[in-house]
XYZ file of N, CA and C in Angstrom:
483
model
N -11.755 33.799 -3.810
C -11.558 33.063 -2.572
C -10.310 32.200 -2.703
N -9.378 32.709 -1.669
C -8.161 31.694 -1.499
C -8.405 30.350 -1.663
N -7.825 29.108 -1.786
C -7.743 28.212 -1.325
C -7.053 27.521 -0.794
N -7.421 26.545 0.337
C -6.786 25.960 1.580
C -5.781 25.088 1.302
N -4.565 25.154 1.855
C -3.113 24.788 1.874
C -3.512 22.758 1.643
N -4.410 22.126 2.074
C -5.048 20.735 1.602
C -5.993 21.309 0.257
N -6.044 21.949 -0.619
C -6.530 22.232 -1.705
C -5.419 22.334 -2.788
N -4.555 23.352 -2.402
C -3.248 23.275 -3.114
C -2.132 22.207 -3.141
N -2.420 21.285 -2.021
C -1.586 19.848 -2.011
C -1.996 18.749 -2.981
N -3.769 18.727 -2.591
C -4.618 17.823 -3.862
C -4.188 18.426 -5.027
N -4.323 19.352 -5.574
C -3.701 20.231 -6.546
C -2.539 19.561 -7.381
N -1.394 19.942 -6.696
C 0.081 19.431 -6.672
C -0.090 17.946 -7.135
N -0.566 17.145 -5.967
C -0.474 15.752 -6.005
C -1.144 14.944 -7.869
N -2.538 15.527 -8.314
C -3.020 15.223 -9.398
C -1.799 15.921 -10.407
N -1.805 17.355 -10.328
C -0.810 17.588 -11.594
C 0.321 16.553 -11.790
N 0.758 15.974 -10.629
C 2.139 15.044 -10.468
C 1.554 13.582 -11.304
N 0.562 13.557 -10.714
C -0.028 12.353 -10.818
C 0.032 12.308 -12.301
N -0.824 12.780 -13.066
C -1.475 13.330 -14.422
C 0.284 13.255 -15.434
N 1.237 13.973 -14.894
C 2.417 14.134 -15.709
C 3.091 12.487 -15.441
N 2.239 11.903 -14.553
C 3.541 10.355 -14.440
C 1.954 9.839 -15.624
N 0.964 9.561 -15.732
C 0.169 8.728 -16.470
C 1.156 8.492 -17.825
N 1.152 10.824 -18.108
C 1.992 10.866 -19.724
C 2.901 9.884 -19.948
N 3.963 10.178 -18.599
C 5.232 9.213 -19.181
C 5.005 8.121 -19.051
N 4.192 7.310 -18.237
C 3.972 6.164 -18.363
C 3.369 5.306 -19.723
N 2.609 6.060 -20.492
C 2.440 6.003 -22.056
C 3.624 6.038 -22.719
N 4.577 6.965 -22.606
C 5.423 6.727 -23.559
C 6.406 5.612 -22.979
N 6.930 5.214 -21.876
C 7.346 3.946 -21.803
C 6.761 2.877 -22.073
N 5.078 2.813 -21.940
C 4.925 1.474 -22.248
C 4.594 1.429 -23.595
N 4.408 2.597 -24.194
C 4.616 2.194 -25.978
C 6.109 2.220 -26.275
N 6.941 2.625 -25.304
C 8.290 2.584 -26.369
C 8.770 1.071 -25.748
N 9.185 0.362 -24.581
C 9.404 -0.600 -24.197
C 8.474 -1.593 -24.914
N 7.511 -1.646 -25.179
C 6.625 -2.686 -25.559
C 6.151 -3.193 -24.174
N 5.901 -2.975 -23.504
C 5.067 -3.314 -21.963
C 3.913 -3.051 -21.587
N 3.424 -4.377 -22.164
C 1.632 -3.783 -22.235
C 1.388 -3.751 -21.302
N 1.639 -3.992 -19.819
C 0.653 -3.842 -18.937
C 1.196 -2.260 -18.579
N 2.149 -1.690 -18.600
C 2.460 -0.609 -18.210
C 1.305 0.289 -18.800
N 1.500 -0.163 -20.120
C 0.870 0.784 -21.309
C -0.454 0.814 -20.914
N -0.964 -0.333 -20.765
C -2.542 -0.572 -20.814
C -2.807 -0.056 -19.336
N -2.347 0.225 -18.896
C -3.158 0.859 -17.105
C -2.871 2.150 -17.090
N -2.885 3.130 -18.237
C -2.907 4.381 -18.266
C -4.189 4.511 -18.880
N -5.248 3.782 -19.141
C -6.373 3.601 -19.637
C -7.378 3.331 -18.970
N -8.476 4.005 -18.986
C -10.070 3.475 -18.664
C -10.443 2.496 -19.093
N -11.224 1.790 -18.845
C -12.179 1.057 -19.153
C -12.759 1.472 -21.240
N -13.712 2.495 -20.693
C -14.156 2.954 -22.086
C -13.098 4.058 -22.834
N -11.928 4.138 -22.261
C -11.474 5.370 -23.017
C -11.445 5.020 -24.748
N -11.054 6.834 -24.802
C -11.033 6.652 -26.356
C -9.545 6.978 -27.229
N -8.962 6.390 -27.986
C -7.607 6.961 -28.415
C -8.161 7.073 -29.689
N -7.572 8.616 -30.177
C -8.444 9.529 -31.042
C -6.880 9.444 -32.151
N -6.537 8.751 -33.334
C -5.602 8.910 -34.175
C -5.794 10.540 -34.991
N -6.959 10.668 -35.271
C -7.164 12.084 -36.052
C -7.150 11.457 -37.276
N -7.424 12.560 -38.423
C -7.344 12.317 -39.540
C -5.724 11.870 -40.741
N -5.782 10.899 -40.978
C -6.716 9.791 -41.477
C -6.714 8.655 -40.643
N -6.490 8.985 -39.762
C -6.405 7.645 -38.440
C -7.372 7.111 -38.346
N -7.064 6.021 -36.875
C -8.450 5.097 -36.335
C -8.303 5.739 -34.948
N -9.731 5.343 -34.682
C -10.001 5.994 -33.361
C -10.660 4.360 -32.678
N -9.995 4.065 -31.974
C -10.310 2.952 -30.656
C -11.319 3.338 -30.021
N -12.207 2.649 -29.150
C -13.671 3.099 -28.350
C -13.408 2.411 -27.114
N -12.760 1.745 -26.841
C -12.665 0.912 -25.369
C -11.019 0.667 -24.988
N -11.087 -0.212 -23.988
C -9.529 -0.773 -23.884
C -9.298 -2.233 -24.722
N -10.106 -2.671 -25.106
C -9.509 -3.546 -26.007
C -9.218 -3.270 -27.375
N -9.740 -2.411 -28.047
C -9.399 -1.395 -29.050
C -8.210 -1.094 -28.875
N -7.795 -0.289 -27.891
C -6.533 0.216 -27.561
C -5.430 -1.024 -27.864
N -5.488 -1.609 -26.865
C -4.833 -3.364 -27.346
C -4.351 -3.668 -28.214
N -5.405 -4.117 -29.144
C -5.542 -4.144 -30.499
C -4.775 -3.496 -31.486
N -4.806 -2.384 -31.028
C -4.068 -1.306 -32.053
C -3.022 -1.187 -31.511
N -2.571 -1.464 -30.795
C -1.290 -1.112 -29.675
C -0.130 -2.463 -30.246
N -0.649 -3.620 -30.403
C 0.065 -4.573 -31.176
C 0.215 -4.055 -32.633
N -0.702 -4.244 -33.190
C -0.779 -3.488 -34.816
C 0.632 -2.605 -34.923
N 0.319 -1.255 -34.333
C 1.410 -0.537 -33.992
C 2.966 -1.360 -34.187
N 2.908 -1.276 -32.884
C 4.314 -2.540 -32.170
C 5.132 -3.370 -33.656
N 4.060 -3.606 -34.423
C 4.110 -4.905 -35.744
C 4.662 -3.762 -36.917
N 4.078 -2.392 -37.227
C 4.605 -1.328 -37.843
C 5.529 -0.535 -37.488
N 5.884 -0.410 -36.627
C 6.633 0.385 -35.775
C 7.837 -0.251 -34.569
N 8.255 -1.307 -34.866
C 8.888 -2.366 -33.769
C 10.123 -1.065 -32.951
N 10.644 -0.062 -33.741
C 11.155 0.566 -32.418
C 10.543 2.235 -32.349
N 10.358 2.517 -31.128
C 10.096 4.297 -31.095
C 10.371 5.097 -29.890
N 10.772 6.544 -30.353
C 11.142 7.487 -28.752
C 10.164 8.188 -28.864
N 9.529 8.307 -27.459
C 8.525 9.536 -27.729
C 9.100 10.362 -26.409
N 8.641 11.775 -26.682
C 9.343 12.572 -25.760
C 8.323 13.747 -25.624
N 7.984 13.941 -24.590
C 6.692 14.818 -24.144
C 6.978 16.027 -23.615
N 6.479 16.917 -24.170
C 7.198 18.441 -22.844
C 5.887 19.314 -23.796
N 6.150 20.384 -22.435
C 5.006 21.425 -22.619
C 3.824 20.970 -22.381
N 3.787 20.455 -21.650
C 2.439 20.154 -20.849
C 1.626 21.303 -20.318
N 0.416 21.332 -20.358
C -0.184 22.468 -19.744
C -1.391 21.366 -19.059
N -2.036 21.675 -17.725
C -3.126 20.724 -17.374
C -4.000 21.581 -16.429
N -5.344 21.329 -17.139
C -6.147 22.356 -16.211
C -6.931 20.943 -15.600
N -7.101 21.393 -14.176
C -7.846 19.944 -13.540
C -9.752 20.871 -12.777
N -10.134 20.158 -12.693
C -11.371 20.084 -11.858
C -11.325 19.024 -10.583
N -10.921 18.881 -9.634
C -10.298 18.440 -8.574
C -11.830 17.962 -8.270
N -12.808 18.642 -7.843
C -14.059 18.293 -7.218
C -14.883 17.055 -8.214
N -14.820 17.763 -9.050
C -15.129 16.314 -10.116
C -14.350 15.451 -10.631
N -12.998 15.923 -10.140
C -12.297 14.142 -10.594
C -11.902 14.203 -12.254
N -11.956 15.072 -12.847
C -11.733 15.227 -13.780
C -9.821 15.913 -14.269
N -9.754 16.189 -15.185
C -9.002 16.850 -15.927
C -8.870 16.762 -17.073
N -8.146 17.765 -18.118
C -7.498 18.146 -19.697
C -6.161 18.148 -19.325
N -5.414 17.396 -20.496
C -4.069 18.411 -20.523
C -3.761 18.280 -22.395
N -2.480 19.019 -22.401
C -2.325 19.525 -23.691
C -0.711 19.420 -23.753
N -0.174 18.503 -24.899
C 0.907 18.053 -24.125
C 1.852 18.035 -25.845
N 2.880 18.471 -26.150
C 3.573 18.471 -26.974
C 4.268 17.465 -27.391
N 4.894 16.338 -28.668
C 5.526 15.262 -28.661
C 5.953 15.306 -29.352
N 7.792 15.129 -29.617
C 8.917 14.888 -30.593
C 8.886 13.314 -30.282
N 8.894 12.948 -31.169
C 9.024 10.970 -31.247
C 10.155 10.687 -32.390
N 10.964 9.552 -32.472
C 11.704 9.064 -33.759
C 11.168 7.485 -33.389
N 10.602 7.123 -34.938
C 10.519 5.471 -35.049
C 11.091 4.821 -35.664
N 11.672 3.446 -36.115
C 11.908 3.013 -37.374
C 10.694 2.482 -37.864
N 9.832 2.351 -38.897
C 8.675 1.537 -39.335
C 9.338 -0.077 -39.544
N 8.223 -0.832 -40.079
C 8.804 -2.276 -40.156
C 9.750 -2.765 -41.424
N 10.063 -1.798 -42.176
C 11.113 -2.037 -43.321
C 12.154 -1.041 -43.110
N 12.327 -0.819 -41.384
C 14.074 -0.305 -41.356
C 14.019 1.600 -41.685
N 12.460 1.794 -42.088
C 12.952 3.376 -42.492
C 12.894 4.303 -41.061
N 13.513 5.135 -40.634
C 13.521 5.807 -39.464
C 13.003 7.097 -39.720
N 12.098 7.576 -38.796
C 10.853 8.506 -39.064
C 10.982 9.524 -38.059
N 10.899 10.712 -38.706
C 11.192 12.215 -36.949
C 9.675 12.462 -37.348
N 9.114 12.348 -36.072
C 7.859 12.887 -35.852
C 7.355 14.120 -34.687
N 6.355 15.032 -34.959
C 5.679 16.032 -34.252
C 4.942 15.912 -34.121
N 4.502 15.813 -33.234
C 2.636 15.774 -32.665
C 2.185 16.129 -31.348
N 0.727 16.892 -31.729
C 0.027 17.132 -29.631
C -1.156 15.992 -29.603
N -0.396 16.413 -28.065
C -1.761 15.309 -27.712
C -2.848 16.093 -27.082
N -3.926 16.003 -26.977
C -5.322 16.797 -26.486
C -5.499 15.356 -25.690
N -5.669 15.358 -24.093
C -6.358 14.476 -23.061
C -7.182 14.745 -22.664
N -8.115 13.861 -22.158
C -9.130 14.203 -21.004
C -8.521 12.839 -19.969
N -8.819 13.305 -18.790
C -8.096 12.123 -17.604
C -9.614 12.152 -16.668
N -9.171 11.240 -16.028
C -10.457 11.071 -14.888
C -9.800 10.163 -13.963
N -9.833 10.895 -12.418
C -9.415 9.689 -11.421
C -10.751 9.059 -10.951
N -11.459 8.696 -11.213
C -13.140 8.063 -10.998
C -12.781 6.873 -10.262
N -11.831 5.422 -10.679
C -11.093 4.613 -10.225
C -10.132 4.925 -9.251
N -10.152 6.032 -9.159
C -8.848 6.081 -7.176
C -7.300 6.511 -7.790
N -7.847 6.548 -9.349
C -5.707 6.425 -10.057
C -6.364 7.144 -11.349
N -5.441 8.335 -12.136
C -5.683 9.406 -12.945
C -5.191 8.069 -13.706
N -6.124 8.359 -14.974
C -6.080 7.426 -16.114
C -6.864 8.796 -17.100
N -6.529 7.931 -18.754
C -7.216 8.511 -19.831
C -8.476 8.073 -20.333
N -9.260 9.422 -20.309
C -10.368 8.660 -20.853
C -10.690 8.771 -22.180
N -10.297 10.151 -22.795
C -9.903 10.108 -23.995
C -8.230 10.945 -24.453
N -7.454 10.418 -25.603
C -6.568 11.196 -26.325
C -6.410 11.164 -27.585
N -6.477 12.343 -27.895
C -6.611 12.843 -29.347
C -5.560 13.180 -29.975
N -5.050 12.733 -30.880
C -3.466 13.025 -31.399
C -3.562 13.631 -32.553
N -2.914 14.867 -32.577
C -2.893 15.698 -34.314
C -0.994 15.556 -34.463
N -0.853 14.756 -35.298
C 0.392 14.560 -35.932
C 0.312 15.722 -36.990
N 1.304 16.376 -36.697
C 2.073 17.507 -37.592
C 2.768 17.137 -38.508
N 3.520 16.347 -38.567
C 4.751 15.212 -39.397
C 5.476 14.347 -39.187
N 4.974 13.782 -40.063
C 5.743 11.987 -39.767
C 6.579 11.835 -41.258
N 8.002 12.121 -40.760
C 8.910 12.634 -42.197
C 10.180 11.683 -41.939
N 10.169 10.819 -43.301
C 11.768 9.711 -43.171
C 12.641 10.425 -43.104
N 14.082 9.834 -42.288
C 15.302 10.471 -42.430
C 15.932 9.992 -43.537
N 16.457 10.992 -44.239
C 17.276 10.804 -45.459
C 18.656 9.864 -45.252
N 19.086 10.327 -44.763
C 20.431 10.055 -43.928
C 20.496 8.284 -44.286
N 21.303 7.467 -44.351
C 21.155 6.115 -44.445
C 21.031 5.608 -42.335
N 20.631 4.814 -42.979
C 19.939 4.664 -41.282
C 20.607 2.827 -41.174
N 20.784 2.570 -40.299
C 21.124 1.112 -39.179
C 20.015 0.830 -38.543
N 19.779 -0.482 -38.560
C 19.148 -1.068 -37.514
C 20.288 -1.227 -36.003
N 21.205 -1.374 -36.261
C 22.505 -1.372 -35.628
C 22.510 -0.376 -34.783
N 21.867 0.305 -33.646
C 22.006 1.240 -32.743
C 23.595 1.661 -32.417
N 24.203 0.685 -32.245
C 25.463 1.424 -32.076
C 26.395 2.078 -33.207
N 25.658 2.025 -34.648
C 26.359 2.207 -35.924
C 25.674 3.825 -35.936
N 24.617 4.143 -35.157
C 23.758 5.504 -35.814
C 24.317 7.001 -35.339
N 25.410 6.593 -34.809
C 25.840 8.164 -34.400
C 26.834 8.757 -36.063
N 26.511 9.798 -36.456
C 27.043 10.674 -37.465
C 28.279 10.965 -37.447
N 29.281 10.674 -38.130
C 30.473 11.569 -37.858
C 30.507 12.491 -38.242
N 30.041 12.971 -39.338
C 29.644 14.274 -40.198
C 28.799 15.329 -39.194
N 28.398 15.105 -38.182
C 27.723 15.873 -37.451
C 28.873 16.404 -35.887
N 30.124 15.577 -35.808
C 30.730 15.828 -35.073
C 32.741 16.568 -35.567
């Protein structure tokens, strides 16, 4: 059975929706802007580190760890692509499955290229697609050899140009 041209708009509108939550995570963890950060979140969601991680149970958990972070990690890029999102529209639900190249410096200056997916579950239950849980499997979190700057404008390579 087809579905109706207001089926495929709701459609559209959540996938849109669902891909601004993503980026809105990675700005408000890379800016440091907690409120950005923190309203991509439920109430009870869960942020799932994986093994050997911590896994948060609420939004103050999240918080919590979200400073922690910030305190280990004072700068980071995260960069999201390959998204795939299957939704359940009638229940308000959705998954998505979302790919991430990130670079951090940790808190002693070392600069880190990282890989990782994210596994979501979203729920618009509240009127606005939020997470209720995300599960992160980091692939590698590997220092750059390279001598590194805190100095952003010192980090471009000449050896690479």
């Amino acid at each position: 059975m087809s579905k109706t041209l207001e089926e495929r708009i709701l459609e559209l509108e959540a996938r849109e929706e669902i891909k601004e939550v993503i980026a809105r995570y990675n700005h408000g963890f890379d800016k440091k802007d907690e409120e950005l950060f923190m309203d991509v979140w439920e109430n009870d969601a869960v942020w799932d580190f994986g093994d050997p991680g911590d896994t948060c149970s609420n939004k103050q958990e999240i918080l919590e760890k979200t400073r922690t972070n910030w305190r280990y990690f004072p700068e980071t890029h995260h960069y999201s692509m390959n998204t795939v999102i299957s939704l359940e529209i009638d229940n308000g639900n959705a998954t998505s499955v979302t790919d991430v190249d990130a670079t951090a410096t940790n808190m002693v200056g070392v600069p880190l290229v990282i890989s990782a997916t994210y596994r979501d579950k979203l729920s618009n239950r509240t009127g606005k697609w939020r997470f209720t849980e995300r599960k992160i499997k980091i692939h590698y979190m590997t220092p750059v050899l390279e001598p590194w700057s805190n100095n952003p404008e010192t980090r471009i390579n000449p050896k690479m140009g």
